[in-house]
Short mmCIF file of C-alpha atoms in Angstrom, two decimals:
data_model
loop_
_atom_site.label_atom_id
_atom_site.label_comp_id
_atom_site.label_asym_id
_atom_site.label_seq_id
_atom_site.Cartn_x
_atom_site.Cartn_y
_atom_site.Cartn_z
CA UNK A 164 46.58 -24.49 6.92
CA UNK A 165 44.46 -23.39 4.61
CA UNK A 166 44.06 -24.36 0.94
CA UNK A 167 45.50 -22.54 -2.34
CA UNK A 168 41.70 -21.40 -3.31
CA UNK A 169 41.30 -20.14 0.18
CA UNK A 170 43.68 -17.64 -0.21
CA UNK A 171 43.08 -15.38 -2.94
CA UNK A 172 42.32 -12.15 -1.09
CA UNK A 173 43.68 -10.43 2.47
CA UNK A 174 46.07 -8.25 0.41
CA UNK A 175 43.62 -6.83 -1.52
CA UNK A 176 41.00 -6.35 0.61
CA UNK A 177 42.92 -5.13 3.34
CA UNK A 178 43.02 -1.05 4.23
CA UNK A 179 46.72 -1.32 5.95
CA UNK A 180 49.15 0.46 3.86
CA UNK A 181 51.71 -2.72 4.24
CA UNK A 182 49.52 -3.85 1.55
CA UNK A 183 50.72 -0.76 -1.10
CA UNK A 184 53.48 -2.49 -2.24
CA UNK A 185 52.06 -5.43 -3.17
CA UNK A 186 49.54 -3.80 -5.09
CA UNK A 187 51.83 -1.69 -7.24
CA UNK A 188 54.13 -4.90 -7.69
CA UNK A 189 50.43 -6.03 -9.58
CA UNK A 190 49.23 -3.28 -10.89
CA UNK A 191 53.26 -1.85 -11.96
CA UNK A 192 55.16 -5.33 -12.59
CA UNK A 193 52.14 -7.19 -14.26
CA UNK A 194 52.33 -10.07 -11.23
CA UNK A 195 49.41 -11.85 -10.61
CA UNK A 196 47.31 -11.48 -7.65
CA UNK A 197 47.70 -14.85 -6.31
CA UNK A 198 51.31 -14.47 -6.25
CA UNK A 199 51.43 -11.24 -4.63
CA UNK A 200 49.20 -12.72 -2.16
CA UNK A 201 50.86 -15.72 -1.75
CA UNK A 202 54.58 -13.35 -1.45
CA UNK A 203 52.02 -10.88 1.43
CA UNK A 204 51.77 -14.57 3.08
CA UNK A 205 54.66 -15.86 3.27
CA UNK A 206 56.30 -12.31 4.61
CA UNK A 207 53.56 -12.26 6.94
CA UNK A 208 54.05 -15.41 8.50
CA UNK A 209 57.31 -14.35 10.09
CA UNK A 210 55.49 -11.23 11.91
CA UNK A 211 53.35 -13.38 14.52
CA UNK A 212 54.08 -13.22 18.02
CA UNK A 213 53.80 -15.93 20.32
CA UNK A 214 52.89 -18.71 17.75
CA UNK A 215 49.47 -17.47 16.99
CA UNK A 216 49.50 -18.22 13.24
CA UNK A 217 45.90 -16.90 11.67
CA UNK A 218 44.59 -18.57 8.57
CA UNK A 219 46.18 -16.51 5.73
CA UNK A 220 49.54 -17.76 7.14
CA UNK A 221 52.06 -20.95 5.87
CA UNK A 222 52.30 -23.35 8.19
CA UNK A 223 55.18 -25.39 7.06
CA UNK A 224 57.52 -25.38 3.05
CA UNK A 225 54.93 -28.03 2.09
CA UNK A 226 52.23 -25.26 2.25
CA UNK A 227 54.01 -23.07 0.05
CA UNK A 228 55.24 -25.68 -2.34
CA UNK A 229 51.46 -27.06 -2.84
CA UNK A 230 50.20 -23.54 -3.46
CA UNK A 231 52.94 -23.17 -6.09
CA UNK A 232 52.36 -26.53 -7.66
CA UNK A 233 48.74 -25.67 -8.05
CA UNK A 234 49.02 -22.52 -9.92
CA UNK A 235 51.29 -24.15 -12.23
CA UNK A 236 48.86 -27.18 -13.13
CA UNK A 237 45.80 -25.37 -12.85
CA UNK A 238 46.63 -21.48 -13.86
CA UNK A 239 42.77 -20.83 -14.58
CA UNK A 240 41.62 -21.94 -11.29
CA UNK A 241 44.65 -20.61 -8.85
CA UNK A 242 45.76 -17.53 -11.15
CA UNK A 243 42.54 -16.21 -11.83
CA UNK A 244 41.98 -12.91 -11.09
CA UNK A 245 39.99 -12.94 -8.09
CA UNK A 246 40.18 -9.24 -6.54
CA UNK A 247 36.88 -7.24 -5.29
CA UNK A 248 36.51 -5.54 -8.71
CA UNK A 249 36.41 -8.53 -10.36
CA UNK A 250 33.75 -9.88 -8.38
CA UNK A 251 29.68 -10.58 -9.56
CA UNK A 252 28.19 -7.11 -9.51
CA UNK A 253 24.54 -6.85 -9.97
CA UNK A 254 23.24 -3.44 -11.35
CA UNK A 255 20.16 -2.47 -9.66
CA UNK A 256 19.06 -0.41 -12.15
CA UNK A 257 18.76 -2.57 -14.98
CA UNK A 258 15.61 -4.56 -15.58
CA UNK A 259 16.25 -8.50 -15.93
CA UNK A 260 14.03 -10.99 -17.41
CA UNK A 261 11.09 -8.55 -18.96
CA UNK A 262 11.67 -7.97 -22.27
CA UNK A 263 8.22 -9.10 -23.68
CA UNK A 264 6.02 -7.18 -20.46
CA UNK A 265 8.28 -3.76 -21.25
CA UNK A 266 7.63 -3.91 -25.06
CA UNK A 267 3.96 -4.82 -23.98
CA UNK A 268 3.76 -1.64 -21.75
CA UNK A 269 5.46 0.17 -24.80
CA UNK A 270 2.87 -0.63 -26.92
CA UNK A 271 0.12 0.67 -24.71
CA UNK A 272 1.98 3.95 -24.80
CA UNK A 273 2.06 4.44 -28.41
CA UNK A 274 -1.80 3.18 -28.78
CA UNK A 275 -2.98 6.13 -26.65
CA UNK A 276 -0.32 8.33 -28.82
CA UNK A 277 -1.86 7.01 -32.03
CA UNK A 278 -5.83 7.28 -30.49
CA UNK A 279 -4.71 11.55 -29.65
CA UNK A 280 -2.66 11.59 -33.35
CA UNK A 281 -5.81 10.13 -35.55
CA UNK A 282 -8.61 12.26 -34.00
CA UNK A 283 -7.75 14.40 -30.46
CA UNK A 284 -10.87 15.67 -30.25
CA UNK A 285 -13.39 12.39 -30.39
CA UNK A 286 -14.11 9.78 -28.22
CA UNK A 287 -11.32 7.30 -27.46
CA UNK A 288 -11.12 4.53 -24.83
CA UNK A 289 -8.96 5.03 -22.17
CA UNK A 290 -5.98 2.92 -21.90
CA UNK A 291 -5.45 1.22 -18.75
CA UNK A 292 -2.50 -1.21 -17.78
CA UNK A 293 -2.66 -3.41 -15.07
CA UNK A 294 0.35 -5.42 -14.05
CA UNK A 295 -0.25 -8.21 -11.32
CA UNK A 296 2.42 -10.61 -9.67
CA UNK A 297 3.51 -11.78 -6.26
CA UNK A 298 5.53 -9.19 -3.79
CA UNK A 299 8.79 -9.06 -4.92
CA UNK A 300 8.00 -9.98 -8.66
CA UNK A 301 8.99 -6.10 -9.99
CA UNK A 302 5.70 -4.72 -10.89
CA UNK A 303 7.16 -1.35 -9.57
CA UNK A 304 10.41 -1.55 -11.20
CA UNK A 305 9.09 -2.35 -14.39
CA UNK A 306 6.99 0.66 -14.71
CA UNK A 307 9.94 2.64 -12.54
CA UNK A 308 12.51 1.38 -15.87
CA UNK A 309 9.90 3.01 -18.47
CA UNK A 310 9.79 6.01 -17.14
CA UNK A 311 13.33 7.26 -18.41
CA UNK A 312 12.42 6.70 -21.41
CA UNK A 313 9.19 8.35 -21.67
CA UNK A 314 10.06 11.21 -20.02
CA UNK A 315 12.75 11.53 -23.07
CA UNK A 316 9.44 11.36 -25.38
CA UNK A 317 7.63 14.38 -23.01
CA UNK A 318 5.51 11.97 -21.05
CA UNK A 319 4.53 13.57 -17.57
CA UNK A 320 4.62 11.06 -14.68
CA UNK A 321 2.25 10.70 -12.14
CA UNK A 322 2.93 8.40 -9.16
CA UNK A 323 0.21 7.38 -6.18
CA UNK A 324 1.73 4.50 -3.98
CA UNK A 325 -0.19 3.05 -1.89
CA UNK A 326 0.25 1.32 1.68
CA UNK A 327 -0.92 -0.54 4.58
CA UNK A 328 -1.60 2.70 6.19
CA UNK A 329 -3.28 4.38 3.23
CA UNK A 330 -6.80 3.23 4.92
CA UNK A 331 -6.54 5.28 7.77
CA UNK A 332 -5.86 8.84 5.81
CA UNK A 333 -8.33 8.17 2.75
CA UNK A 334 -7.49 9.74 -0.10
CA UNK A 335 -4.52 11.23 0.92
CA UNK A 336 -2.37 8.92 -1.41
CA UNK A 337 -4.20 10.53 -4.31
CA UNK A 338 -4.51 14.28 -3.28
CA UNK A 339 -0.91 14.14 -2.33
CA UNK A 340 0.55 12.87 -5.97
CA UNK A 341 -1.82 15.61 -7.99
CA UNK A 342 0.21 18.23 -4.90
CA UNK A 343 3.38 16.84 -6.25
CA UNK A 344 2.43 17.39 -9.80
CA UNK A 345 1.58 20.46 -9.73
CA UNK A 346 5.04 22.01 -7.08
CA UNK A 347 6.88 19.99 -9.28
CA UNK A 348 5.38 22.02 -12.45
CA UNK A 349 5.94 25.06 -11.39
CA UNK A 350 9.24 25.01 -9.78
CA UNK A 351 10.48 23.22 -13.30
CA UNK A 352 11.57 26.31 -15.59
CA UNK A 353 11.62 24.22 -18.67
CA UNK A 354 7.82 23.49 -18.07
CA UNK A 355 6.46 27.22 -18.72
CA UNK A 356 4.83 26.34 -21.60
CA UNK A 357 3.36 23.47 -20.67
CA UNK A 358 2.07 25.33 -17.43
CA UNK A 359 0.46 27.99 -19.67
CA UNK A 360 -1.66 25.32 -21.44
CA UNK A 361 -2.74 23.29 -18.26
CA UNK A 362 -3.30 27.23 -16.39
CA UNK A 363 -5.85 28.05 -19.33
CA UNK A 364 -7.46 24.80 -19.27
CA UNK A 365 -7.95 24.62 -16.03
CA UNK A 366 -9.52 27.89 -15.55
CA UNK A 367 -12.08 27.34 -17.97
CA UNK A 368 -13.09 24.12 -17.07
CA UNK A 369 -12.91 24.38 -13.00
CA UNK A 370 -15.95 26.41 -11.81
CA UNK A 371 -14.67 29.33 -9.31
CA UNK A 372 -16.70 28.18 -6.53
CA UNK A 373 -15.03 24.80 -6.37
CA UNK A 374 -11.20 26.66 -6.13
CA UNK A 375 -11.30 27.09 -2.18
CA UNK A 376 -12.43 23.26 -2.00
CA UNK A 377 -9.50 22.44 -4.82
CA UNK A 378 -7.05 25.01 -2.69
CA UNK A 379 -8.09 22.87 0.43
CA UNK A 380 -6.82 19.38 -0.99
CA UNK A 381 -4.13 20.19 -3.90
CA UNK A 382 -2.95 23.57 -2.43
CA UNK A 383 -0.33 24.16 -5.66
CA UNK A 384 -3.41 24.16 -8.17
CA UNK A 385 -4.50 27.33 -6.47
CA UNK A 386 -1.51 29.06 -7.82
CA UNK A 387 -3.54 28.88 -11.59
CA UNK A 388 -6.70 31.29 -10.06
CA UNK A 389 -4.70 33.49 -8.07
CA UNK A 390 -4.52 36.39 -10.45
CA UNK A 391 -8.48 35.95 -11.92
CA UNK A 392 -9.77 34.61 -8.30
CA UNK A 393 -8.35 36.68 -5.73
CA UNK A 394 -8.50 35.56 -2.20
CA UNK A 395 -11.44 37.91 -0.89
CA UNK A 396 -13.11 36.42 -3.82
CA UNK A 397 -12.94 32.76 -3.01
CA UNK A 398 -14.44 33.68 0.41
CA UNK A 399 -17.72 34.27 -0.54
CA UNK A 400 -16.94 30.82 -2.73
CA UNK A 401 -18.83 27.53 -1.65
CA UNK A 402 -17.01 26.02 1.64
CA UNK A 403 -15.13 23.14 1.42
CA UNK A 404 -16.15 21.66 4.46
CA UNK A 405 -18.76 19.40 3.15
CA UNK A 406 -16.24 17.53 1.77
CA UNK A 407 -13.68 17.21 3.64
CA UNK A 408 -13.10 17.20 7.56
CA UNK A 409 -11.24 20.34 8.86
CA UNK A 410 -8.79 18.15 11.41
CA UNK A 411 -5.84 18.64 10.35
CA UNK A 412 -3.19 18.12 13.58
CA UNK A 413 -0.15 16.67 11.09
CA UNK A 414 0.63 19.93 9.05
CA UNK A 415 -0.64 17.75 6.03
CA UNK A 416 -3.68 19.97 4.42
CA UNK A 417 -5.18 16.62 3.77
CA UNK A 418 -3.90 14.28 6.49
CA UNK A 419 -7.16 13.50 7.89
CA UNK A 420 -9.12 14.07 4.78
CA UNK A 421 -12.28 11.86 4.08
CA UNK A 422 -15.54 11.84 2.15
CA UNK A 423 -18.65 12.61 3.55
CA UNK A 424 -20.92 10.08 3.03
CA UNK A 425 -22.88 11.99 0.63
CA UNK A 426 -23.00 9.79 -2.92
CA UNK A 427 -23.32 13.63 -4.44
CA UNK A 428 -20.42 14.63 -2.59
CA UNK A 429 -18.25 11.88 -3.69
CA UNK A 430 -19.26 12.64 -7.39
CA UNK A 431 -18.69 16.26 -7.19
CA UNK A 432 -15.50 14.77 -6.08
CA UNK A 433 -14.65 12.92 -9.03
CA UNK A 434 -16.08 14.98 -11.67
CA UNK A 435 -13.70 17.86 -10.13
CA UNK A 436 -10.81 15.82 -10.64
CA UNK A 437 -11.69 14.52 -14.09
CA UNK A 438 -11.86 17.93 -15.38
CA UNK A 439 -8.69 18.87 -13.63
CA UNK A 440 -6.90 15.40 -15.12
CA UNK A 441 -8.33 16.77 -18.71
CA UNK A 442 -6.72 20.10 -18.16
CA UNK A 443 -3.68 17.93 -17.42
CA UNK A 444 -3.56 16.60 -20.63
CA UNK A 445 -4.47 19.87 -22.77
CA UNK A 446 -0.65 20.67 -22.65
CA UNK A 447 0.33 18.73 -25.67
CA UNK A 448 2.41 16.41 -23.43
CA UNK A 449 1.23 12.77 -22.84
CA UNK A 450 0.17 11.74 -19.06
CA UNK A 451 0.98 8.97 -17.44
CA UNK A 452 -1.23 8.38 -13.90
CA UNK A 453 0.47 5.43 -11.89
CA UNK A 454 -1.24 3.95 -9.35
CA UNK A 455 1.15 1.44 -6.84
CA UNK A 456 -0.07 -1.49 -5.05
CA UNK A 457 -3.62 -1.15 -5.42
CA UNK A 458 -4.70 -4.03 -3.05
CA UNK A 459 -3.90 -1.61 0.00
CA UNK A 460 -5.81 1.49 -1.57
CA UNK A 461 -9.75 2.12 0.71
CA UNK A 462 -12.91 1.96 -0.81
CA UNK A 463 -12.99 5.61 -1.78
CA UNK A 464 -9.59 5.85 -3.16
CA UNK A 465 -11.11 2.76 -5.82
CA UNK A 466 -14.28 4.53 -5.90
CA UNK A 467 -11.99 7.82 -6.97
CA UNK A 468 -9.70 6.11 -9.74
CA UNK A 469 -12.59 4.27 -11.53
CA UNK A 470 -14.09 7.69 -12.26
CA UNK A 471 -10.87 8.65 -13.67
CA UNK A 472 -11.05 5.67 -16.15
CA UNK A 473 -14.89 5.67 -16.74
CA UNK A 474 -15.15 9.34 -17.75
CA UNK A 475 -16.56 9.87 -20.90
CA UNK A 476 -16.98 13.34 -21.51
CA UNK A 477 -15.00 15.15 -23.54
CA UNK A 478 -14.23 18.89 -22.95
CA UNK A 479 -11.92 19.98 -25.64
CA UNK A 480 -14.89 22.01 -27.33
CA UNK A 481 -14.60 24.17 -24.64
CA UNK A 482 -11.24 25.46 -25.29
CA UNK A 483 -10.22 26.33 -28.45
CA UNK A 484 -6.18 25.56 -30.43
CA UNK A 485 -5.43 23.45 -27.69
CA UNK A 486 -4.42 19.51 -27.99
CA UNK A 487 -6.16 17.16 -25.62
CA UNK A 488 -3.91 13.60 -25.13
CA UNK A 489 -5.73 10.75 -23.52
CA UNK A 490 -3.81 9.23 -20.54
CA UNK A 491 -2.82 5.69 -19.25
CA UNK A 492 -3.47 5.03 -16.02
CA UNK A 493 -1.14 1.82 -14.65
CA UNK A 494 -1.96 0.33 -11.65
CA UNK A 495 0.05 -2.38 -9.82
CA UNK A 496 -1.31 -5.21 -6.96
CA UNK A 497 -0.37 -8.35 -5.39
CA UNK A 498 -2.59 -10.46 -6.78
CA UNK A 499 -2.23 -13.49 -3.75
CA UNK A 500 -3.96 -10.38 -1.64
CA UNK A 501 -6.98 -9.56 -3.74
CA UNK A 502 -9.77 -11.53 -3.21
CA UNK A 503 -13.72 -10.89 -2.62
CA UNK A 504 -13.04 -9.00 0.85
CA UNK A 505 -10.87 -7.01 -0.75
CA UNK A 506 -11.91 -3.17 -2.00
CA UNK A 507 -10.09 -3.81 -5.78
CA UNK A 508 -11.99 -7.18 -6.53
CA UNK A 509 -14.69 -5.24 -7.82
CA UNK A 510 -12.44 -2.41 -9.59
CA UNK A 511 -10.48 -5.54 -11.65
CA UNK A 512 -14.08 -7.03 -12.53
CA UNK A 513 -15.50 -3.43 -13.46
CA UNK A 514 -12.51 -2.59 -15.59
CA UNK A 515 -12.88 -6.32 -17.37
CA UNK A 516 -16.38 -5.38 -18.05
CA UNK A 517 -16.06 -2.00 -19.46
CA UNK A 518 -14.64 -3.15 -23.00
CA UNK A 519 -16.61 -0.29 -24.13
CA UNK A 520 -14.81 2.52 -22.41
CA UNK A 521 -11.64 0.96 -21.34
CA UNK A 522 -8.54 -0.52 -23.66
CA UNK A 523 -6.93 -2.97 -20.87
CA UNK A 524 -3.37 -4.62 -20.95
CA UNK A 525 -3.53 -6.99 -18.41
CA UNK A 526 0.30 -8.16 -17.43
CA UNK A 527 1.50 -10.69 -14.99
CA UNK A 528 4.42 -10.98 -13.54
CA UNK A 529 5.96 -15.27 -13.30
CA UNK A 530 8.72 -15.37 -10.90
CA UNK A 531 11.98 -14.95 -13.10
CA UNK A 532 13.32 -18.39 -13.99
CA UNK A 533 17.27 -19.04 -13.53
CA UNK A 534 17.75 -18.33 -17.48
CA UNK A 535 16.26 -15.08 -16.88
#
């Protein structure tokens, strides 16, 4: 037979609708669970055929009288309250153990806040955050728990997450979070004025002849030109195919995009999408540019995100009553898969190195101890 602690459940767990009057002779009559269990038992153990007694069941008085005599000598163990809703839940949505790295990340918010509050228009640093740990440690889910918050302060969120695959469509990963942005923008009704700002912006700082290129790879962002760049226009504009290869068998306009191998190429590239991340920031809204697991992202995706960080020109002379933030860029890696083979060694070094142009917060993740 099976012991007293065994057999604190069956009833409860159990969809057969025998089971209803127990539960109302709990939930109704104030009767503890073990008792209505150990009432479900002993009723039950009349209603096997053949001798086939399953586990739940009495065998013999003395089974019944030791279950009694333990709930009356030890009521906290064997009257305890041990039904399904009472049981350990874990909230998945709650961050454990990282008080100090979220109030670290905090603070790297409000020190780009304070940079755009005490002069908008000179040179800052950018702010860069890099948090580090072993698979598994949270470095997503502690930037995924900020962003709540933030949005409640008007931050806009950017995510690129990167994968094992990543390599073999190169700079997909990148193209497709500024194509996300931008739908997401313009589908969001609240986000008209904020649209008007980045529109503006980004049609005097983006040079007509790049928009077919721009229309190519982020096909939302052509939705700014279309009323002062109409389509007949933008075909006598500059092809886009020296930049990007035209095989597109997916349905993706930039599944099988790549760089030529042209250095001038790649920095017509990034300069495009510095200006266009500028424009992103002229709508008085803070930006936040997340980059996940870095350690799978290809040597042009790197290449790509270290312009955004290095840039130091500043644009906001060119438009006039218009409030340029400075963005954090966050990036994420497994940092037992980085090492000198690997295309973000050099990125971590550079970004080290570039005190002058970069404000780093460096974070890494311990595994959580049991206190945590």
């Amino acid at each position: 037979a099976s012991t007293p602690k065994e057999k604190h459940r069956r009833i409860f767990d159990s969809d057969s609708r025998e089971t209803d009057v127990f539960e109302l002779l709990h939930e109704q009559k104030k009767v503890p669970r073990p008792v209505c269990q150990l009432i479900y038992d002993l009723w039950k153990s009349n209603s096997y055929n053949d001798g086939y007694l399953p586990e739940c069941a009495f065998g013999s008085l003395d089974d019944v009288s030791a279950e009694l005599t333990s709930m009356i000598t030890q009521p906290d163990i064997f009257l305890h309250d041990c039904s399904p809703q009472t049981s350990l839940q874990w909230d998945t949505n709650k961050l454990y153990g990282r008080i100090n790295e979220m109030e670290r990340l905090f603070d790297a918010m409000a020190a780009a806040q304070r940079d755009t509050r005490n002069d908008p228009n000179s040179f800052q640093q950018n702010h860069l955050v890099l948090v580090s740990g072993l698979s598994g440690s949270g470095k997503s889910s502690l930037i995924s728990s900020a962003v709540p918050s933030l949005k409640e302060f008007g931050w806009i969120f950017l995510e690129a997450k990167f994968d094992n695959r990543s390599a073999r469509q190169p700079l997909s990963v990148i193209m497709n979070a500024f194509e996300e942005y931008f739908a997401a923008i313009f589908a969001d009704e609240t986000s008209i004025r904020y649209r008007q700002h980045v529109g503006r912006s980004l049609q005097a700082l983006i040079p007509f002849t790049e928009v077919p290129f721009l229309e190519k790879v982020v096909p939302s962002i052509a939705q700014f030109f279309s009323s002062i760049c109409p389509k007949v226009a933008m075909k006598n504009c500059a092809e886009p195919s020296s930049l990007v290869e035209d095989d597109d068998r997916s349905g993706s306009p930039h599944s099988n995009l790549s760089l030529s191998s042209s250095e001038h190429q790649m920095n017509r590239l990034c300069c495009l999408f510095q200006l266009i991340i500028h424009a992103m920031n002229s709508g008085g809204r803070p930006l936040l540019l997340f980059f996940d697991d870095l350690q799978f992202a290809d040597k042009s995706a790197i290449e790509l995100i270290e312009s955004f960080m290095c840039n130091s020109q500043e644009f906001a002379g060119d438009i006039e009553n218009l409030q340029f933030n400075k963005p954090v860029f966050v990036g994420t890696y497994r940092e037992d898969e980085v090492d000198d083979t690997n295309n973000l060694q050099s990125f971590l070094t550079s970004m080290k190195e570039s005190s002058h142009l970069i404000r780093l917060t460096d974070i890494h993740l311990e595994t959580l101890s049991a206190a945590a």
